[in-house]
């Protein structure tokens, strides 16, 4: 398959459903990994 560049970039704030994604902890840092399709909106200022 082909890799497609995500619409969301690092540092952007997003709105997502309550149960979307998977929480993980790497070296004491918390992360939430989710599919791009689970993102409801990108918050812009």
PDB file of C-alpha atoms in Angstrom:
ATOM      1  CA  UNK A   1       0.000   0.000   0.000  1.00  0.00           C
ATOM      2  CA  UNK A   2       0.856   3.657  -0.190  1.00  0.00           C
ATOM      3  CA  UNK A   3       1.549   5.873   2.810  1.00  0.00           C
ATOM      4  CA  UNK A   4      -0.647   8.952   2.981  1.00  0.00           C
ATOM      5  CA  UNK A   5       0.457  12.044   4.917  1.00  0.00           C
ATOM      6  CA  UNK A   6      -1.880  12.716   7.877  1.00  0.00           C
ATOM      7  CA  UNK A   7      -4.087  15.816   7.832  1.00  0.00           C
ATOM      8  CA  UNK A   8      -3.130  16.553  11.453  1.00  0.00           C
ATOM      9  CA  UNK A   9       0.328  17.861  12.321  1.00  0.00           C
ATOM     10  CA  UNK A  10       2.296  17.570  15.554  1.00  0.00           C
ATOM     11  CA  UNK A  11       1.202  20.187  18.079  1.00  0.00           C
ATOM     12  CA  UNK A  12      -2.278  20.787  16.662  1.00  0.00           C
ATOM     13  CA  UNK A  13      -5.181  20.553  19.102  1.00  0.00           C
ATOM     14  CA  UNK A  14      -7.969  18.186  18.151  1.00  0.00           C
ATOM     15  CA  UNK A  15     -11.426  17.247  19.367  1.00  0.00           C
ATOM     16  CA  UNK A  16     -12.207  13.537  19.658  1.00  0.00           C
ATOM     17  CA  UNK A  17     -14.814  11.224  21.162  1.00  0.00           C
ATOM     18  CA  UNK A  18     -14.664  10.190  24.817  1.00  0.00           C
ATOM     19  CA  UNK A  19     -13.646   6.593  24.079  1.00  0.00           C
ATOM     20  CA  UNK A  20     -11.412   7.230  21.048  1.00  0.00           C
ATOM     21  CA  UNK A  21      -7.817   6.096  20.997  1.00  0.00           C
ATOM     22  CA  UNK A  22      -5.540   4.118  23.271  1.00  0.00           C
ATOM     23  CA  UNK A  23      -3.644   5.663  26.192  1.00  0.00           C
ATOM     24  CA  UNK A  24       0.021   4.666  26.528  1.00  0.00           C
ATOM     25  CA  UNK A  25       2.956   5.783  28.680  1.00  0.00           C
ATOM     26  CA  UNK A  26       6.485   5.987  27.275  1.00  0.00           C
ATOM     27  CA  UNK A  27       9.353   7.038  29.550  1.00  0.00           C
ATOM     28  CA  UNK A  28       6.942   8.775  31.938  1.00  0.00           C
ATOM     29  CA  UNK A  29       5.143  10.699  29.164  1.00  0.00           C
ATOM     30  CA  UNK A  30       1.450  10.016  28.496  1.00  0.00           C
ATOM     31  CA  UNK A  31       0.275   9.700  24.892  1.00  0.00           C
ATOM     32  CA  UNK A  32      -3.062   9.039  23.220  1.00  0.00           C
ATOM     33  CA  UNK A  33      -2.842   7.129  19.951  1.00  0.00           C
ATOM     34  CA  UNK A  34      -5.856   7.129  17.649  1.00  0.00           C
ATOM     35  CA  UNK A  35      -6.935   6.750  14.068  1.00  0.00           C
ATOM     36  CA  UNK A  36      -7.236   9.936  12.096  1.00  0.00           C
ATOM     37  CA  UNK A  37     -10.854   8.987  11.385  1.00  0.00           C
ATOM     38  CA  UNK A  38     -11.590   9.242  15.160  1.00  0.00           C
ATOM     39  CA  UNK A  39     -10.757  12.979  15.126  1.00  0.00           C
ATOM     40  CA  UNK A  40     -13.939  15.056  15.043  1.00  0.00           C
ATOM     41  CA  UNK A  41     -12.347  18.487  14.519  1.00  0.00           C
ATOM     42  CA  UNK A  42      -9.041  20.341  14.442  1.00  0.00           C
ATOM     43  CA  UNK A  43      -9.117  23.379  16.748  1.00  0.00           C
ATOM     44  CA  UNK A  44      -7.795  26.523  15.033  1.00  0.00           C
ATOM     45  CA  UNK A  45      -7.126  29.860  16.688  1.00  0.00           C
TER      46      UNK A  45
END
